């Protein structure tokens, strides 16, 4: 997958001669560790991509999904790792998904709710991270429950400002284990495709990213990266084709 130094792919992915990558550190499934020495599957993929393109990689860390979206919109980064969501397709082109992760609810132990469907009823307040893809999904799908947008939904839930909290399964399970009187609703309310996003109009780069991820899926790169970061049981590698 050699790329000519003057190709449109290189101009679109690394217009400044370096590839600026937007990372959401609020999602440890994607990136973790100190911002100046990050780890995670998004970091592994970016370094592999930068190596194939022959350009340096600059990581742009953010503490919320919405900030990553805004950075890619504004041109503060060249590519970004985020969930595929219908509300984002007017601004971005998405690669094929490289993995899927589950979003679930947590409720108080004494809560009568046992499934996501049961939570969608009058008077129920569900805290969820403002700007997250699963929040956008809930905004479209909830018919009766109230969606409480929050910068710290777990804190709001624990403080009694919501009856349930939404989040990535790994993070919600960890929170539940650390707080007595809280349990996870087992059934996922969403399976979230994770992809690489790039601004619309950069079609050649989007095609290249698709080929790049197809190649890595076939080689087992994604599966190996998940295992290396202790996430083999928390995400499913996508079979790109």
Short mmCIF file of N, CA and C in Angstrom, two decimals, residues 51-235:
data_model
loop_
_atom_site.label_atom_id
_atom_site.label_comp_id
_atom_site.label_asym_id
_atom_site.label_seq_id
_atom_site.Cartn_x
_atom_site.Cartn_y
_atom_site.Cartn_z
N UNK A 51 3.10 5.09 9.51
CA UNK A 51 4.26 4.39 8.96
C UNK A 51 4.07 4.05 7.50
N UNK A 52 2.88 3.63 7.13
CA UNK A 52 2.62 3.29 5.73
C UNK A 52 2.64 4.52 4.83
N UNK A 53 2.19 5.65 5.38
CA UNK A 53 2.17 6.88 4.61
C UNK A 53 3.52 7.59 4.61
N UNK A 54 4.36 7.24 5.57
CA UNK A 54 5.66 7.88 5.68
C UNK A 54 5.59 9.28 6.24
N UNK A 55 4.63 9.52 7.17
CA UNK A 55 4.50 10.84 7.78
C UNK A 55 4.50 10.71 9.30
N UNK A 56 4.96 11.74 10.01
CA UNK A 56 4.90 11.70 11.47
C UNK A 56 3.45 11.81 11.95
N UNK A 57 3.20 11.22 13.12
CA UNK A 57 1.86 11.22 13.71
C UNK A 57 1.85 12.14 14.92
N UNK A 58 0.88 13.03 14.96
CA UNK A 58 0.71 13.95 16.10
C UNK A 58 -0.65 13.64 16.72
N UNK A 59 -0.66 13.28 17.99
CA UNK A 59 -1.92 12.95 18.66
C UNK A 59 -2.51 14.20 19.30
N UNK A 60 -3.80 14.42 19.05
CA UNK A 60 -4.54 15.55 19.60
C UNK A 60 -5.54 15.00 20.61
N UNK A 61 -5.22 15.09 21.91
CA UNK A 61 -6.08 14.48 22.92
C UNK A 61 -7.26 15.36 23.32
N UNK A 62 -8.41 14.72 23.53
CA UNK A 62 -9.60 15.42 24.00
C UNK A 62 -10.26 14.58 25.10
N UNK A 63 -11.05 15.24 25.93
CA UNK A 63 -11.66 14.54 27.06
C UNK A 63 -13.15 14.28 26.87
N UNK A 64 -13.63 14.42 25.64
CA UNK A 64 -15.04 14.13 25.35
C UNK A 64 -15.21 13.89 23.86
N UNK A 65 -16.15 13.02 23.52
CA UNK A 65 -16.40 12.70 22.11
C UNK A 65 -16.80 13.93 21.32
N UNK A 66 -17.63 14.78 21.92
CA UNK A 66 -18.08 15.98 21.23
C UNK A 66 -16.94 16.90 20.85
N UNK A 67 -15.89 16.94 21.66
CA UNK A 67 -14.74 17.79 21.36
C UNK A 67 -13.94 17.24 20.19
N UNK A 68 -13.89 15.92 20.07
CA UNK A 68 -13.23 15.30 18.92
C UNK A 68 -13.99 15.65 17.64
N UNK A 69 -15.31 15.56 17.70
CA UNK A 69 -16.15 15.91 16.55
C UNK A 69 -15.91 17.36 16.14
N UNK A 70 -15.90 18.26 17.11
CA UNK A 70 -15.70 19.68 16.82
C UNK A 70 -14.31 19.94 16.23
N UNK A 71 -13.30 19.22 16.73
CA UNK A 71 -11.94 19.41 16.23
C UNK A 71 -11.82 18.98 14.78
N UNK A 72 -12.45 17.87 14.42
CA UNK A 72 -12.40 17.41 13.04
C UNK A 72 -13.17 18.37 12.13
N UNK A 73 -14.29 18.88 12.62
CA UNK A 73 -15.08 19.84 11.83
C UNK A 73 -14.27 21.10 11.54
N UNK A 74 -13.54 21.58 12.55
CA UNK A 74 -12.83 22.84 12.43
C UNK A 74 -11.50 22.72 11.69
N UNK A 75 -11.04 21.49 11.48
CA UNK A 75 -9.75 21.28 10.83
C UNK A 75 -8.59 21.26 11.80
N UNK A 76 -8.89 21.18 13.10
CA UNK A 76 -7.83 21.11 14.10
C UNK A 76 -7.12 19.76 14.10
N UNK A 77 -7.76 18.76 13.50
CA UNK A 77 -7.10 17.48 13.29
C UNK A 77 -7.49 16.97 11.91
N UNK A 78 -6.73 16.01 11.40
CA UNK A 78 -6.93 15.53 10.02
C UNK A 78 -7.81 14.30 9.95
N UNK A 79 -7.66 13.40 10.90
CA UNK A 79 -8.54 12.24 11.02
C UNK A 79 -8.90 12.11 12.49
N UNK A 80 -9.92 11.33 12.78
CA UNK A 80 -10.32 11.14 14.17
C UNK A 80 -10.97 9.78 14.32
N UNK A 81 -10.88 9.26 15.52
CA UNK A 81 -11.49 7.97 15.86
C UNK A 81 -12.78 8.25 16.61
N UNK A 82 -13.88 7.75 16.06
CA UNK A 82 -15.18 8.00 16.66
C UNK A 82 -16.18 6.94 16.22
N UNK A 83 -17.31 6.95 16.90
CA UNK A 83 -18.39 6.04 16.53
C UNK A 83 -19.11 6.55 15.30
N UNK A 84 -19.54 5.62 14.47
CA UNK A 84 -20.34 5.99 13.31
C UNK A 84 -21.75 6.32 13.79
N UNK A 85 -22.22 7.51 13.40
CA UNK A 85 -23.56 7.93 13.81
C UNK A 85 -24.20 8.68 12.64
N UNK A 86 -25.49 8.43 12.37
CA UNK A 86 -26.15 9.11 11.25
C UNK A 86 -26.06 10.63 11.33
N UNK A 87 -26.04 11.17 12.55
CA UNK A 87 -25.98 12.61 12.71
C UNK A 87 -24.64 13.22 12.32
N UNK A 88 -23.64 12.39 12.08
CA UNK A 88 -22.30 12.88 11.76
C UNK A 88 -21.95 12.73 10.27
N UNK A 89 -22.78 12.03 9.53
CA UNK A 89 -22.43 11.72 8.15
C UNK A 89 -22.54 12.92 7.21
N UNK A 90 -23.20 13.98 7.63
CA UNK A 90 -23.26 15.18 6.78
C UNK A 90 -21.93 15.91 6.78
N UNK A 91 -21.12 15.71 7.81
CA UNK A 91 -19.83 16.39 7.92
C UNK A 91 -18.64 15.50 7.59
N UNK A 92 -18.78 14.18 7.82
CA UNK A 92 -17.63 13.29 7.73
C UNK A 92 -17.88 12.10 6.81
N UNK A 93 -16.78 11.57 6.29
CA UNK A 93 -16.76 10.27 5.64
C UNK A 93 -16.18 9.28 6.64
N UNK A 94 -16.78 8.11 6.72
CA UNK A 94 -16.33 7.11 7.67
C UNK A 94 -15.72 5.91 6.96
N UNK A 95 -14.66 5.39 7.55
CA UNK A 95 -14.09 4.13 7.09
C UNK A 95 -15.04 3.00 7.47
N UNK A 96 -14.81 1.80 6.95
CA UNK A 96 -15.52 0.65 7.52
C UNK A 96 -15.19 0.55 9.02
N UNK A 97 -16.10 -0.02 9.79
CA UNK A 97 -15.85 -0.20 11.22
C UNK A 97 -14.66 -1.15 11.42
N UNK A 98 -13.81 -0.82 12.38
CA UNK A 98 -12.72 -1.74 12.71
C UNK A 98 -13.03 -2.55 13.96
N UNK A 99 -14.03 -2.10 14.77
CA UNK A 99 -14.49 -2.89 15.91
C UNK A 99 -15.86 -2.39 16.34
N UNK A 100 -16.52 -3.21 17.14
CA UNK A 100 -17.83 -2.89 17.70
C UNK A 100 -17.74 -2.96 19.21
N UNK A 101 -18.34 -1.99 19.89
CA UNK A 101 -18.40 -2.03 21.35
C UNK A 101 -19.85 -1.82 21.79
N UNK A 102 -20.17 -2.30 22.98
CA UNK A 102 -21.54 -2.26 23.46
C UNK A 102 -21.77 -1.11 24.44
N UNK A 103 -22.95 -0.52 24.35
CA UNK A 103 -23.39 0.49 25.30
C UNK A 103 -24.51 -0.10 26.15
N UNK A 104 -24.45 0.14 27.45
CA UNK A 104 -25.41 -0.44 28.39
C UNK A 104 -25.86 0.61 29.40
N UNK A 105 -26.85 0.24 30.19
CA UNK A 105 -27.33 1.08 31.28
C UNK A 105 -26.89 0.49 32.63
N UNK A 106 -26.74 1.35 33.61
CA UNK A 106 -26.64 0.93 35.01
C UNK A 106 -27.79 1.58 35.77
N UNK A 107 -28.31 0.86 36.74
CA UNK A 107 -29.40 1.35 37.58
C UNK A 107 -29.07 1.02 39.03
N UNK A 108 -29.87 1.53 39.94
CA UNK A 108 -29.68 1.17 41.34
C UNK A 108 -30.15 -0.26 41.58
N UNK A 109 -29.56 -0.91 42.55
CA UNK A 109 -29.82 -2.33 42.78
C UNK A 109 -31.30 -2.63 42.99
N UNK A 110 -31.99 -1.71 43.66
CA UNK A 110 -33.40 -1.95 43.96
C UNK A 110 -34.32 -1.58 42.80
N UNK A 111 -33.76 -1.08 41.71
CA UNK A 111 -34.58 -0.68 40.57
C UNK A 111 -35.30 -1.88 39.98
N UNK A 112 -36.55 -1.68 39.52
CA UNK A 112 -37.29 -2.80 38.93
C UNK A 112 -36.91 -3.09 37.47
N UNK A 113 -36.09 -2.23 36.87
CA UNK A 113 -35.82 -2.35 35.44
C UNK A 113 -34.80 -3.45 35.15
N UNK A 114 -35.16 -4.32 34.20
CA UNK A 114 -34.30 -5.46 33.86
C UNK A 114 -33.88 -5.47 32.40
N UNK A 115 -34.38 -4.54 31.61
CA UNK A 115 -34.02 -4.50 30.19
C UNK A 115 -34.04 -3.05 29.72
N UNK A 116 -33.36 -2.74 28.65
CA UNK A 116 -33.39 -1.37 28.12
C UNK A 116 -34.81 -0.92 27.78
N UNK A 117 -35.62 -1.80 27.22
CA UNK A 117 -36.98 -1.42 26.84
C UNK A 117 -37.80 -0.98 28.04
N UNK A 118 -37.60 -1.62 29.18
CA UNK A 118 -38.35 -1.28 30.38
C UNK A 118 -38.01 0.11 30.90
N UNK A 119 -36.80 0.58 30.60
CA UNK A 119 -36.38 1.89 31.09
C UNK A 119 -37.06 3.04 30.33
N UNK A 120 -37.55 2.76 29.14
CA UNK A 120 -38.16 3.82 28.34
C UNK A 120 -39.62 4.01 28.75
N UNK A 121 -39.79 4.64 29.91
CA UNK A 121 -41.15 4.90 30.40
C UNK A 121 -41.21 6.27 31.07
N UNK A 122 -42.40 6.79 31.23
CA UNK A 122 -42.60 8.11 31.80
C UNK A 122 -41.98 8.22 33.19
N UNK A 123 -41.34 9.35 33.44
CA UNK A 123 -40.78 9.62 34.75
C UNK A 123 -39.37 9.12 34.96
N UNK A 124 -38.83 8.33 34.02
CA UNK A 124 -37.47 7.81 34.15
C UNK A 124 -36.48 8.81 33.54
N UNK A 125 -35.44 9.12 34.29
CA UNK A 125 -34.39 10.03 33.81
C UNK A 125 -33.12 9.21 33.56
N UNK A 126 -32.57 9.36 32.35
CA UNK A 126 -31.37 8.62 31.96
C UNK A 126 -30.24 9.60 31.68
N UNK A 127 -29.18 9.54 32.48
CA UNK A 127 -28.02 10.42 32.28
C UNK A 127 -27.10 9.83 31.22
N UNK A 128 -26.62 10.68 30.33
CA UNK A 128 -25.75 10.22 29.25
C UNK A 128 -24.81 11.34 28.84
N UNK A 129 -23.64 10.96 28.36
CA UNK A 129 -22.60 11.94 28.03
C UNK A 129 -22.99 12.78 26.83
N UNK A 130 -22.95 14.08 27.00
CA UNK A 130 -23.27 15.00 25.92
C UNK A 130 -22.27 14.82 24.77
N UNK A 131 -22.78 14.58 23.57
CA UNK A 131 -21.93 14.44 22.40
C UNK A 131 -21.56 13.02 22.03
N UNK A 132 -21.80 12.05 22.92
CA UNK A 132 -21.44 10.66 22.63
C UNK A 132 -22.41 10.07 21.60
N UNK A 133 -21.91 9.12 20.80
CA UNK A 133 -22.75 8.51 19.77
C UNK A 133 -23.93 7.77 20.38
N UNK A 134 -23.71 7.10 21.52
CA UNK A 134 -24.83 6.38 22.12
C UNK A 134 -25.87 7.36 22.67
N UNK A 135 -25.45 8.57 23.02
CA UNK A 135 -26.40 9.59 23.46
C UNK A 135 -27.25 10.05 22.28
N UNK A 136 -26.60 10.23 21.12
CA UNK A 136 -27.35 10.60 19.92
C UNK A 136 -28.37 9.51 19.57
N UNK A 137 -27.96 8.26 19.75
CA UNK A 137 -28.85 7.13 19.50
C UNK A 137 -30.06 7.19 20.45
N UNK A 138 -29.79 7.42 21.73
CA UNK A 138 -30.89 7.49 22.70
C UNK A 138 -31.83 8.65 22.41
N UNK A 139 -31.26 9.77 21.98
CA UNK A 139 -32.09 10.93 21.66
C UNK A 139 -33.09 10.61 20.55
N UNK A 140 -32.68 9.75 19.62
CA UNK A 140 -33.57 9.35 18.53
C UNK A 140 -34.55 8.27 18.95
N UNK A 141 -34.12 7.37 19.84
CA UNK A 141 -34.90 6.17 20.11
C UNK A 141 -35.83 6.25 21.32
N UNK A 142 -35.45 7.02 22.33
CA UNK A 142 -36.29 7.09 23.53
C UNK A 142 -37.62 7.78 23.21
N UNK A 143 -38.71 7.18 23.65
CA UNK A 143 -40.04 7.73 23.37
C UNK A 143 -40.66 8.38 24.61
N UNK A 144 -40.36 7.84 25.80
CA UNK A 144 -41.02 8.34 27.00
C UNK A 144 -40.03 8.78 28.10
N UNK A 145 -38.93 8.09 28.23
CA UNK A 145 -37.96 8.47 29.26
C UNK A 145 -37.30 9.81 28.92
N UNK A 146 -36.81 10.49 29.95
CA UNK A 146 -36.13 11.78 29.77
C UNK A 146 -34.63 11.56 29.68
N UNK A 147 -34.02 12.09 28.64
CA UNK A 147 -32.57 11.99 28.47
C UNK A 147 -31.92 13.21 29.12
N UNK A 148 -31.04 12.95 30.08
CA UNK A 148 -30.36 14.01 30.82
C UNK A 148 -28.93 14.13 30.28
N UNK A 149 -28.66 15.15 29.48
CA UNK A 149 -27.33 15.35 28.93
C UNK A 149 -26.40 15.86 30.02
N UNK A 150 -25.21 15.27 30.09
CA UNK A 150 -24.32 15.59 31.20
C UNK A 150 -22.85 15.54 30.78
N UNK A 151 -22.04 16.38 31.42
CA UNK A 151 -20.59 16.31 31.24
C UNK A 151 -20.01 15.18 32.08
N UNK A 152 -20.70 14.81 33.15
CA UNK A 152 -20.29 13.69 34.00
C UNK A 152 -21.52 12.89 34.41
N UNK A 153 -22.02 12.05 33.50
CA UNK A 153 -23.27 11.34 33.77
C UNK A 153 -23.20 10.39 34.95
N UNK A 154 -22.04 9.76 35.18
CA UNK A 154 -21.91 8.86 36.32
C UNK A 154 -22.08 9.63 37.62
N UNK A 155 -21.43 10.77 37.72
CA UNK A 155 -21.54 11.59 38.92
C UNK A 155 -22.98 12.02 39.16
N UNK A 156 -23.66 12.43 38.09
CA UNK A 156 -25.06 12.84 38.22
C UNK A 156 -25.94 11.67 38.65
N UNK A 157 -25.69 10.51 38.09
CA UNK A 157 -26.45 9.31 38.48
C UNK A 157 -26.23 8.98 39.95
N UNK A 158 -24.98 8.95 40.36
CA UNK A 158 -24.67 8.61 41.75
C UNK A 158 -25.20 9.66 42.73
N UNK A 159 -25.33 10.89 42.25
CA UNK A 159 -25.85 11.96 43.09
C UNK A 159 -27.38 11.97 43.14
N UNK A 160 -28.02 11.04 42.44
CA UNK A 160 -29.46 10.95 42.46
C UNK A 160 -30.18 11.84 41.47
N UNK A 161 -29.44 12.40 40.50
CA UNK A 161 -30.05 13.28 39.51
C UNK A 161 -30.63 12.51 38.33
N UNK A 162 -30.44 11.20 38.31
CA UNK A 162 -30.97 10.36 37.24
C UNK A 162 -31.26 8.98 37.80
N UNK A 163 -32.15 8.27 37.13
CA UNK A 163 -32.53 6.92 37.56
C UNK A 163 -31.65 5.85 36.92
N UNK A 164 -30.98 6.21 35.85
CA UNK A 164 -30.09 5.28 35.14
C UNK A 164 -28.99 6.09 34.48
N UNK A 165 -27.91 5.41 34.13
CA UNK A 165 -26.82 6.06 33.42
C UNK A 165 -26.42 5.18 32.25
N UNK A 166 -26.14 5.81 31.12
CA UNK A 166 -25.72 5.10 29.91
C UNK A 166 -24.22 5.22 29.74
N UNK A 167 -23.62 4.20 29.10
CA UNK A 167 -22.20 4.29 28.84
C UNK A 167 -21.67 3.03 28.18
N UNK A 168 -20.37 3.03 27.88
CA UNK A 168 -19.71 1.87 27.32
C UNK A 168 -19.66 0.76 28.37
N UNK A 169 -19.89 -0.49 27.94
CA UNK A 169 -20.01 -1.59 28.91
C UNK A 169 -18.81 -1.69 29.85
N UNK A 170 -17.59 -1.59 29.33
CA UNK A 170 -16.41 -1.74 30.16
C UNK A 170 -16.40 -0.68 31.28
N UNK A 171 -16.69 0.57 30.94
CA UNK A 171 -16.68 1.65 31.92
C UNK A 171 -17.83 1.53 32.90
N UNK A 172 -19.01 1.15 32.41
CA UNK A 172 -20.18 1.03 33.29
C UNK A 172 -20.00 -0.14 34.26
N UNK A 173 -19.44 -1.24 33.79
CA UNK A 173 -19.19 -2.39 34.66
C UNK A 173 -18.18 -2.04 35.75
N UNK A 174 -17.14 -1.29 35.38
CA UNK A 174 -16.14 -0.87 36.37
C UNK A 174 -16.77 0.04 37.41
N UNK A 175 -17.60 0.98 36.97
CA UNK A 175 -18.28 1.88 37.89
C UNK A 175 -19.20 1.12 38.83
N UNK A 176 -19.93 0.16 38.29
CA UNK A 176 -20.84 -0.63 39.10
C UNK A 176 -20.09 -1.44 40.16
N UNK A 177 -18.95 -1.99 39.77
CA UNK A 177 -18.16 -2.76 40.72
C UNK A 177 -17.56 -1.94 41.83
N UNK A 178 -17.42 -0.64 41.57
CA UNK A 178 -16.82 0.25 42.57
C UNK A 178 -17.84 0.94 43.45
N UNK A 179 -19.11 0.77 43.14
CA UNK A 179 -20.16 1.45 43.89
C UNK A 179 -21.24 0.46 44.32
N UNK A 180 -21.34 0.20 45.60
CA UNK A 180 -22.37 -0.69 46.10
C UNK A 180 -23.75 -0.14 45.81
N UNK A 181 -24.69 -1.03 45.59
CA UNK A 181 -26.05 -0.60 45.33
C UNK A 181 -26.33 -0.23 43.89
N UNK A 182 -25.38 -0.55 43.00
CA UNK A 182 -25.55 -0.27 41.57
C UNK A 182 -25.36 -1.56 40.79
N UNK A 183 -26.17 -1.77 39.77
CA UNK A 183 -26.01 -2.95 38.93
C UNK A 183 -26.15 -2.58 37.46
N UNK A 184 -25.56 -3.41 36.62
CA UNK A 184 -25.62 -3.20 35.17
C UNK A 184 -26.84 -3.93 34.61
N UNK A 185 -27.56 -3.27 33.72
CA UNK A 185 -28.61 -3.94 32.96
C UNK A 185 -27.90 -4.76 31.88
N UNK A 186 -27.99 -6.09 31.92
CA UNK A 186 -27.13 -6.93 31.06
C UNK A 186 -27.25 -6.69 29.57
N UNK A 187 -28.46 -6.52 29.07
CA UNK A 187 -28.66 -6.39 27.63
C UNK A 187 -28.15 -5.05 27.12
N UNK A 188 -27.36 -5.07 26.08
CA UNK A 188 -26.88 -3.83 25.47
C UNK A 188 -28.03 -3.11 24.77
N UNK A 189 -28.05 -1.78 24.87
CA UNK A 189 -29.07 -1.04 24.13
C UNK A 189 -28.54 -0.60 22.76
N UNK A 190 -27.23 -0.77 22.54
CA UNK A 190 -26.65 -0.39 21.26
C UNK A 190 -25.32 -1.09 21.07
N UNK A 191 -25.05 -1.54 19.86
CA UNK A 191 -23.72 -2.02 19.49
C UNK A 191 -23.12 -0.97 18.57
N UNK A 192 -22.02 -0.39 19.01
CA UNK A 192 -21.51 0.84 18.40
C UNK A 192 -20.35 0.54 17.45
N UNK A 193 -20.51 0.84 16.16
CA UNK A 193 -19.39 0.66 15.23
C UNK A 193 -18.36 1.78 15.39
N UNK A 194 -17.10 1.42 15.55
CA UNK A 194 -16.02 2.38 15.69
C UNK A 194 -15.26 2.47 14.37
N UNK A 195 -14.97 3.69 13.94
CA UNK A 195 -14.35 3.88 12.63
C UNK A 195 -13.41 5.07 12.66
N UNK A 196 -12.71 5.25 11.55
CA UNK A 196 -11.89 6.44 11.36
C UNK A 196 -12.69 7.41 10.52
N UNK A 197 -12.78 8.67 10.97
CA UNK A 197 -13.54 9.69 10.26
C UNK A 197 -12.61 10.71 9.64
N UNK A 198 -13.02 11.24 8.51
CA UNK A 198 -12.28 12.29 7.82
C UNK A 198 -13.30 13.24 7.20
N UNK A 199 -12.91 14.49 7.01
CA UNK A 199 -13.84 15.49 6.50
C UNK A 199 -14.37 15.11 5.12
N UNK A 200 -15.61 15.45 4.85
CA UNK A 200 -16.19 15.21 3.53
C UNK A 200 -15.40 15.96 2.46
N UNK A 201 -15.38 15.36 1.27
CA UNK A 201 -14.62 15.93 0.18
C UNK A 201 -13.26 15.30 0.01
N UNK A 202 -12.85 14.49 0.99
CA UNK A 202 -11.55 13.82 0.91
C UNK A 202 -11.77 12.35 0.55
N UNK A 203 -12.36 12.16 -0.61
CA UNK A 203 -12.81 10.83 -1.02
C UNK A 203 -11.67 9.84 -1.24
N UNK A 204 -10.57 10.32 -1.84
CA UNK A 204 -9.45 9.42 -2.08
C UNK A 204 -8.86 8.91 -0.77
N UNK A 205 -8.79 9.79 0.21
CA UNK A 205 -8.28 9.39 1.52
C UNK A 205 -9.22 8.39 2.18
N UNK A 206 -10.53 8.62 2.05
CA UNK A 206 -11.51 7.70 2.63
C UNK A 206 -11.39 6.31 2.02
N UNK A 207 -11.19 6.26 0.70
CA UNK A 207 -11.01 4.97 0.03
C UNK A 207 -9.74 4.27 0.54
N UNK A 208 -8.69 5.04 0.71
CA UNK A 208 -7.43 4.46 1.21
C UNK A 208 -7.62 3.91 2.62
N UNK A 209 -8.33 4.66 3.48
CA UNK A 209 -8.56 4.19 4.84
C UNK A 209 -9.35 2.89 4.85
N UNK A 210 -10.29 2.76 3.91
CA UNK A 210 -11.04 1.51 3.81
C UNK A 210 -10.14 0.34 3.45
N UNK A 211 -9.24 0.54 2.48
CA UNK A 211 -8.31 -0.52 2.10
C UNK A 211 -7.34 -0.84 3.23
N UNK A 212 -6.91 0.19 3.91
CA UNK A 212 -5.99 0.04 5.05
C UNK A 212 -6.61 -0.84 6.13
N UNK A 213 -7.84 -0.56 6.50
CA UNK A 213 -8.49 -1.34 7.56
C UNK A 213 -8.85 -2.74 7.11
N UNK A 214 -9.19 -2.90 5.86
CA UNK A 214 -9.44 -4.24 5.33
C UNK A 214 -8.19 -5.10 5.44
N UNK A 215 -7.06 -4.50 5.12
CA UNK A 215 -5.79 -5.20 5.20
C UNK A 215 -5.47 -5.59 6.64
N UNK A 216 -5.71 -4.66 7.58
CA UNK A 216 -5.40 -4.94 8.99
C UNK A 216 -6.35 -5.97 9.59
N UNK A 217 -7.60 -5.96 9.14
CA UNK A 217 -8.55 -6.96 9.62
C UNK A 217 -8.11 -8.36 9.17
N UNK A 218 -7.69 -8.46 7.91
CA UNK A 218 -7.27 -9.76 7.38
C UNK A 218 -6.01 -10.28 8.06
N UNK A 219 -5.14 -9.36 8.46
CA UNK A 219 -3.87 -9.77 9.08
C UNK A 219 -3.99 -10.09 10.57
N UNK A 220 -5.14 -9.75 11.17
CA UNK A 220 -5.30 -9.97 12.60
C UNK A 220 -4.77 -8.84 13.47
N UNK A 221 -4.39 -7.72 12.84
CA UNK A 221 -3.81 -6.60 13.57
C UNK A 221 -4.76 -6.07 14.64
N UNK A 222 -6.03 -5.87 14.27
CA UNK A 222 -7.01 -5.32 15.22
C UNK A 222 -7.21 -6.26 16.40
N UNK A 223 -7.39 -7.53 16.10
CA UNK A 223 -7.57 -8.54 17.16
C UNK A 223 -6.38 -8.55 18.11
N UNK A 224 -5.18 -8.52 17.56
CA UNK A 224 -3.97 -8.55 18.38
C UNK A 224 -3.85 -7.28 19.23
N UNK A 225 -4.22 -6.14 18.66
CA UNK A 225 -4.15 -4.89 19.42
C UNK A 225 -5.12 -4.91 20.59
N UNK A 226 -6.33 -5.38 20.37
CA UNK A 226 -7.31 -5.47 21.46
C UNK A 226 -6.80 -6.37 22.57
N UNK A 227 -6.22 -7.50 22.21
CA UNK A 227 -5.68 -8.42 23.21
C UNK A 227 -4.53 -7.78 23.97
N UNK A 228 -3.69 -7.06 23.28
CA UNK A 228 -2.52 -6.42 23.91
C UNK A 228 -2.94 -5.38 24.94
N UNK A 229 -4.07 -4.75 24.71
CA UNK A 229 -4.54 -3.71 25.64
C UNK A 229 -5.60 -4.24 26.61
N UNK A 230 -5.73 -5.56 26.68
CA UNK A 230 -6.66 -6.15 27.64
C UNK A 230 -8.12 -5.95 27.30
N UNK A 231 -8.43 -5.85 26.02
CA UNK A 231 -9.81 -5.54 25.60
C UNK A 231 -10.42 -6.66 24.77
N UNK A 232 -9.81 -7.83 24.78
CA UNK A 232 -10.31 -8.93 23.94
C UNK A 232 -11.74 -9.32 24.29
N UNK A 233 -12.12 -9.13 25.57
CA UNK A 233 -13.48 -9.51 26.00
C UNK A 233 -14.43 -8.32 26.01
N UNK A 234 -13.96 -7.16 25.56
CA UNK A 234 -14.77 -5.94 25.66
C UNK A 234 -15.16 -5.37 24.30
N UNK A 235 -14.60 -5.89 23.24
CA UNK A 235 -14.91 -5.40 21.90
C UNK A 235 -14.79 -6.53 20.90
#
